[in-house]
mmCIF file of C-alpha atoms in Angstrom:
data_model
loop_
_atom_site.group_PDB
_atom_site.id
_atom_site.type_symbol
_atom_site.label_atom_id
_atom_site.label_comp_id
_atom_site.label_asym_id
_atom_site.label_seq_id
_atom_site.Cartn_x
_atom_site.Cartn_y
_atom_site.Cartn_z
ATOM 1 C CA PHE A 7 0.000 0.000 0.000
ATOM 2 C CA ALA A 8 2.756 2.434 0.935
ATOM 3 C CA ASP A 9 4.501 1.765 -2.367
ATOM 4 C CA SER A 10 1.291 2.397 -4.308
ATOM 5 C CA GLN A 11 0.993 5.754 -2.546
ATOM 6 C CA GLY A 12 4.608 6.701 -3.184
ATOM 7 C CA ALA A 13 5.457 6.659 0.526
ATOM 8 C CA ASP A 14 9.062 5.575 0.938
ATOM 9 C CA ARG A 15 8.948 6.127 4.711
ATOM 10 C CA PHE A 16 5.910 6.479 6.906
ATOM 11 C CA HIS A 17 4.560 6.410 10.445
ATOM 12 C CA LEU A 18 2.840 3.137 11.287
ATOM 13 C CA VAL A 19 -0.002 3.073 13.835
ATOM 14 C CA ALA A 20 -1.732 -0.216 14.641
ATOM 15 C CA ARG A 21 -3.748 -2.138 17.219
ATOM 16 C CA ASP A 22 -4.841 -5.702 17.935
ATOM 17 C CA TRP A 23 -3.827 -8.053 15.075
ATOM 18 C CA GLY A 24 -2.646 -5.011 13.178
ATOM 19 C CA GLY A 25 -0.225 -4.565 16.068
ATOM 20 C CA MET A 26 1.203 -8.037 15.492
ATOM 21 C CA VAL A 27 1.685 -7.201 11.816
ATOM 22 C CA ALA A 28 3.228 -3.837 12.731
ATOM 23 C CA TRP A 29 5.780 -5.399 15.098
ATOM 24 C CA ALA A 30 6.797 -7.817 12.328
ATOM 25 C CA LEU A 31 7.032 -5.053 9.721
ATOM 26 C CA ALA A 32 9.136 -2.888 12.032
ATOM 27 C CA THR A 33 11.490 -5.817 12.557
ATOM 28 C CA ALA A 34 11.756 -6.779 8.893
ATOM 29 C CA HIS A 35 11.758 -3.318 7.280
ATOM 30 C CA PRO A 36 12.787 -0.622 9.759
ATOM 31 C CA GLU A 37 14.150 1.489 6.910
ATOM 32 C CA ARG A 38 10.550 2.092 5.787
ATOM 33 C CA LEU A 39 9.310 3.459 9.105
ATOM 34 C CA ARG A 40 9.670 6.923 10.542
ATOM 35 C CA SER A 41 8.058 5.669 13.746
ATOM 36 C CA LEU A 42 5.926 2.891 15.174
ATOM 37 C CA THR A 43 2.901 3.217 17.438
ATOM 38 C CA VAL A 44 1.109 0.144 18.752
ATOM 39 C CA LEU A 45 -2.057 0.296 20.840
ATOM 40 C CA SER A 46 -2.836 -2.623 23.147
ATOM 41 C CA THR A 47 -0.772 -5.405 21.530
ATOM 42 C CA PRO A 48 2.602 -6.082 23.184
ATOM 43 C CA HIS A 49 5.598 -7.238 21.191
ATOM 44 C CA PRO A 50 4.854 -10.870 20.174
ATOM 45 C CA ALA A 51 7.967 -12.268 21.863
ATOM 46 C CA ALA A 52 7.030 -10.414 25.062
ATOM 47 C CA LEU A 53 3.538 -11.886 24.893
ATOM 48 C CA ARG A 54 4.902 -15.374 24.359
ATOM 49 C CA ARG A 55 7.277 -15.028 27.306
ATOM 50 C CA ALA A 56 4.516 -13.645 29.527
ATOM 51 C CA ALA A 57 2.217 -16.529 28.561
ATOM 52 C CA ALA A 58 4.983 -18.987 29.483
ATOM 53 C CA THR A 59 5.814 -17.397 32.851
ATOM 54 C CA ASP A 60 2.586 -15.718 34.011
ATOM 55 C CA ASP A 61 -0.328 -18.065 34.710
ATOM 56 C CA GLY A 62 -2.756 -15.151 34.506
ATOM 57 C CA GLN A 63 -1.574 -14.202 31.018
ATOM 58 C CA PHE A 64 -1.711 -17.825 29.883
ATOM 59 C CA HIS A 65 -5.297 -18.044 31.145
ATOM 60 C CA ASP A 66 -6.278 -14.723 29.541
ATOM 61 C CA LEU A 67 -5.187 -16.061 26.138
ATOM 62 C CA GLY A 68 -7.483 -19.081 26.437
ATOM 63 C CA TYR A 69 -9.866 -17.576 23.912
ATOM 64 C CA ILE A 70 -7.180 -18.066 21.225
ATOM 65 C CA ARG A 71 -6.989 -21.772 22.001
ATOM 66 C CA PHE A 72 -10.785 -21.937 21.740
ATOM 67 C CA PHE A 73 -10.802 -20.127 18.379
ATOM 68 C CA ARG A 74 -8.209 -22.576 17.022
ATOM 69 C CA ARG A 75 -10.338 -25.673 17.653
ATOM 70 C CA GLY A 76 -11.664 -25.621 14.115
ATOM 71 C CA VAL A 77 -13.972 -23.682 11.885
ATOM 72 C CA GLY A 78 -17.545 -23.471 13.058
ATOM 73 C CA LYS A 79 -17.471 -24.132 16.794
ATOM 74 C CA ALA A 80 -16.332 -20.676 17.911
ATOM 75 C CA GLU A 81 -18.522 -18.981 15.304
ATOM 76 C CA LYS A 82 -21.630 -20.786 16.559
ATOM 77 C CA TYR A 83 -20.775 -19.940 20.154
ATOM 78 C CA LEU A 84 -20.183 -16.242 19.449
ATOM 79 C CA LEU A 85 -23.258 -15.805 17.243
ATOM 80 C CA ARG A 86 -25.827 -17.852 19.189
ATOM 81 C CA ASP A 87 -28.588 -16.105 21.120
ATOM 82 C CA GLU A 88 -28.479 -13.073 18.819
ATOM 83 C CA ALA A 89 -24.691 -12.845 19.161
ATOM 84 C CA ALA A 90 -24.812 -12.427 22.946
ATOM 85 C CA GLN A 91 -21.234 -13.662 23.431
ATOM 86 C CA LEU A 92 -19.917 -11.497 20.622
ATOM 87 C CA ARG A 93 -21.580 -8.464 22.208
ATOM 88 C CA ALA A 94 -20.049 -9.444 25.563
ATOM 89 C CA VAL A 95 -16.561 -9.107 24.053
ATOM 90 C CA TYR A 96 -17.126 -5.366 23.986
ATOM 91 C CA SER A 97 -17.867 -5.397 27.744
ATOM 92 C CA GLY A 98 -20.124 -2.339 27.633
ATOM 93 C CA ARG A 99 -17.118 -0.167 26.764
ATOM 94 C CA ILE A 100 -18.068 0.672 23.185
ATOM 95 C CA PRO A 101 -21.013 2.843 22.092
ATOM 96 C CA VAL A 102 -24.003 0.636 21.295
ATOM 97 C CA GLU A 103 -24.256 1.841 17.699
ATOM 98 C CA ILE A 104 -20.659 0.748 17.015
ATOM 99 C CA VAL A 105 -21.281 -2.618 18.670
ATOM 100 C CA GLU A 106 -24.382 -3.153 16.549
ATOM 101 C CA ARG A 107 -22.535 -2.259 13.319
ATOM 102 C CA SER A 108 -19.721 -4.647 14.224
ATOM 103 C CA VAL A 109 -22.117 -7.454 15.127
ATOM 104 C CA ALA A 110 -24.040 -6.924 11.873
ATOM 105 C CA ARG A 111 -20.824 -7.098 9.828
ATOM 106 C CA LEU A 112 -19.506 -10.138 11.671
ATOM 107 C CA SER A 113 -22.875 -11.888 11.290
ATOM 108 C CA GLU A 114 -22.595 -11.797 7.486
ATOM 109 C CA PRO A 115 -21.742 -15.196 5.982
ATOM 110 C CA GLY A 116 -18.019 -15.901 6.302
ATOM 111 C CA ALA A 117 -17.127 -12.633 8.043
ATOM 112 C CA LEU A 118 -16.590 -14.015 11.540
ATOM 113 C CA THR A 119 -14.716 -17.014 10.147
ATOM 114 C CA ALA A 120 -12.392 -14.664 8.260
ATOM 115 C CA THR A 121 -11.782 -12.715 11.468
ATOM 116 C CA LEU A 122 -11.125 -15.817 13.554
ATOM 117 C CA ASN A 123 -8.808 -17.192 10.886
ATOM 118 C CA TRP A 124 -6.204 -14.639 12.045
ATOM 119 C CA TYR A 125 -6.047 -16.637 15.273
ATOM 120 C CA ARG A 126 -6.197 -19.981 13.491
ATOM 121 C CA GLY A 127 -3.491 -19.077 11.012
ATOM 122 C CA ALA A 128 -1.017 -17.848 13.595
ATOM 123 C CA THR A 129 1.156 -20.516 15.133
ATOM 124 C CA ASP A 130 3.073 -20.211 18.357
ATOM 125 C CA ASP A 131 6.168 -19.697 16.209
ATOM 126 C CA ASP A 132 4.602 -16.504 14.837
ATOM 127 C CA PHE A 133 5.131 -15.005 18.279
ATOM 128 C CA ASP A 134 8.878 -15.427 17.789
ATOM 129 C CA ILE A 135 9.687 -12.499 15.553
ATOM 130 C CA PRO A 136 13.065 -13.027 13.857
ATOM 131 C CA ALA A 137 16.225 -12.150 15.753
ATOM 132 C CA GLY A 138 16.070 -8.502 14.745
ATOM 133 C CA ARG A 139 14.858 -6.021 17.277
ATOM 134 C CA ILE A 140 12.763 -2.895 16.927
ATOM 135 C CA THR A 141 15.079 -0.077 15.848
ATOM 136 C CA VAL A 142 12.592 2.694 15.081
ATOM 137 C CA PRO A 143 11.154 5.226 17.549
ATOM 138 C CA THR A 144 8.299 3.396 19.241
ATOM 139 C CA LEU A 145 5.269 4.371 21.287
ATOM 140 C CA TYR A 146 3.440 1.493 22.945
ATOM 141 C CA VAL A 147 0.146 2.287 24.682
ATOM 142 C CA TRP A 148 -1.495 -0.306 26.920
ATOM 143 C CA GLY A 149 -4.815 -0.045 28.757
ATOM 144 C CA ARG A 150 -4.754 -1.234 32.341
ATOM 145 C CA GLU A 151 -8.262 -2.703 31.953
ATOM 146 C CA ASP A 152 -7.346 -4.889 28.963
ATOM 147 C CA PRO A 153 -8.905 -8.287 29.756
ATOM 148 C CA TYR A 154 -6.688 -10.268 27.376
ATOM 149 C CA LEU A 155 -3.251 -8.677 27.201
ATOM 150 C CA GLY A 156 -1.782 -8.278 30.661
ATOM 151 C CA GLN A 157 0.698 -6.014 32.349
ATOM 152 C CA SER A 158 3.540 -8.537 32.354
ATOM 153 C CA ALA A 159 3.532 -8.764 28.540
ATOM 154 C CA ALA A 160 3.224 -4.998 28.277
ATOM 155 C CA GLU A 161 6.191 -4.446 30.580
ATOM 156 C CA LEU A 162 8.345 -7.077 28.828
ATOM 157 C CA THR A 163 7.990 -5.255 25.503
ATOM 158 C CA VAL A 164 10.806 -2.852 26.423
ATOM 159 C CA HIS A 165 13.289 -5.738 26.136
ATOM 160 C CA HIS A 166 12.657 -5.909 22.385
ATOM 161 C CA ILE A 167 13.245 -2.242 21.568
ATOM 162 C CA ASP A 168 16.627 -0.772 20.610
ATOM 163 C CA ALA A 169 15.411 2.739 19.869
ATOM 164 C CA GLU A 170 13.663 5.643 21.529
ATOM 165 C CA TYR A 171 10.784 4.034 23.408
ATOM 166 C CA ARG A 172 7.813 5.322 25.323
ATOM 167 C CA PHE A 173 5.505 2.989 27.206
ATOM 168 C CA GLN A 174 2.266 4.640 28.253
ATOM 169 C CA ILE A 175 -0.355 3.047 30.488
ATOM 170 C CA LEU A 176 -3.894 4.378 30.171
ATOM 171 C CA GLU A 177 -5.795 3.951 33.417
ATOM 172 C CA GLY A 178 -9.408 2.860 33.005
ATOM 173 C CA ALA A 179 -8.913 1.895 29.359
ATOM 174 C CA SER A 180 -8.918 -1.507 27.692
ATOM 175 C CA GLN A 181 -8.027 -2.772 24.235
ATOM 176 C CA TRP A 182 -10.747 -0.412 22.983
ATOM 177 C CA MET A 183 -8.789 2.628 24.221
ATOM 178 C CA ALA A 184 -9.215 4.594 21.004
ATOM 179 C CA MET A 185 -12.956 4.726 21.718
ATOM 180 C CA GLU A 186 -12.738 4.844 25.516
ATOM 181 C CA ALA A 187 -10.112 7.569 25.812
ATOM 182 C CA PRO A 188 -9.880 9.170 22.359
ATOM 183 C CA ASP A 189 -8.513 12.500 23.588
ATOM 184 C CA GLU A 190 -5.653 10.822 25.466
ATOM 185 C CA VAL A 191 -4.834 8.506 22.570
ATOM 186 C CA ILE A 192 -4.870 11.348 20.039
ATOM 187 C CA ALA A 193 -2.657 13.520 22.255
ATOM 188 C CA LEU A 194 -0.128 10.687 22.610
ATOM 189 C CA LEU A 195 -0.160 10.048 18.865
ATOM 190 C CA LEU A 196 0.234 13.691 17.916
ATOM 191 C CA ASP A 197 3.124 14.107 20.329
ATOM 192 C CA HIS A 198 4.898 10.982 19.064
ATOM 193 C CA LEU A 199 4.317 11.692 15.383
ATOM 194 C CA GLY A 200 5.295 15.325 15.819
ATOM 195 C CA ARG A 201 8.702 14.356 17.186
ATOM 196 C CA HIS A 202 9.480 11.966 14.330
#
C-alpha cells in the first residue's frame, strides 16, 4: 500500500492483530518506518514469554486456544442467542451503535470465520519475531483494563526495543482505548508523530 501511494517512509499506527503485523514489519523493514505506534498489543515475543511465565496471562489467552479448535465451533458460540457472546466481548465499553454495526458485519456469511482465521493461522512460532529487534522510535500504549493482554507482557515489551521508546499506560482503558479515551490517545499520537 505504501509503495502504491509513493510513501518511501511512513509512520505506522496499529492495534490488535494489526499490532502483530506492525511489530513484524518494524522488525523486517525498519528502513521504511519513521516511527511505530502500537495500541494494546505487546511485542509478540514479550507476549509469548509472559504466557509462558505468568499463569494469569496464559489463562487470559485461552480464547485463542478456543478459536483454534476448528472452523464453526467458535462462530456458533459467538453468534448464538443473537450474538450475545460477541456483544459481551465489547464489555459495555463501546457505544451501542458501534457494537451493533460490528455485530451486523460479523454476522454476514463468512465474516466471523475470516476474522477468527487470524487466530487460526497464527502458530506459536509466529510469536517469535526473527532475531532482529525494533530499531525505530516506538510508542506502545497499553490499557490497564485490557482483559486479554496483561501487564507482564506490556512491561516485557521494552526488552525488544533498541530505539527511543515510550511505554504509556492508560488507566481505566482496555483494548478499545481509542474509543474509551480518544482524547488521550490522540494527544499521545500527535506528540509521538510530531517528534518523528
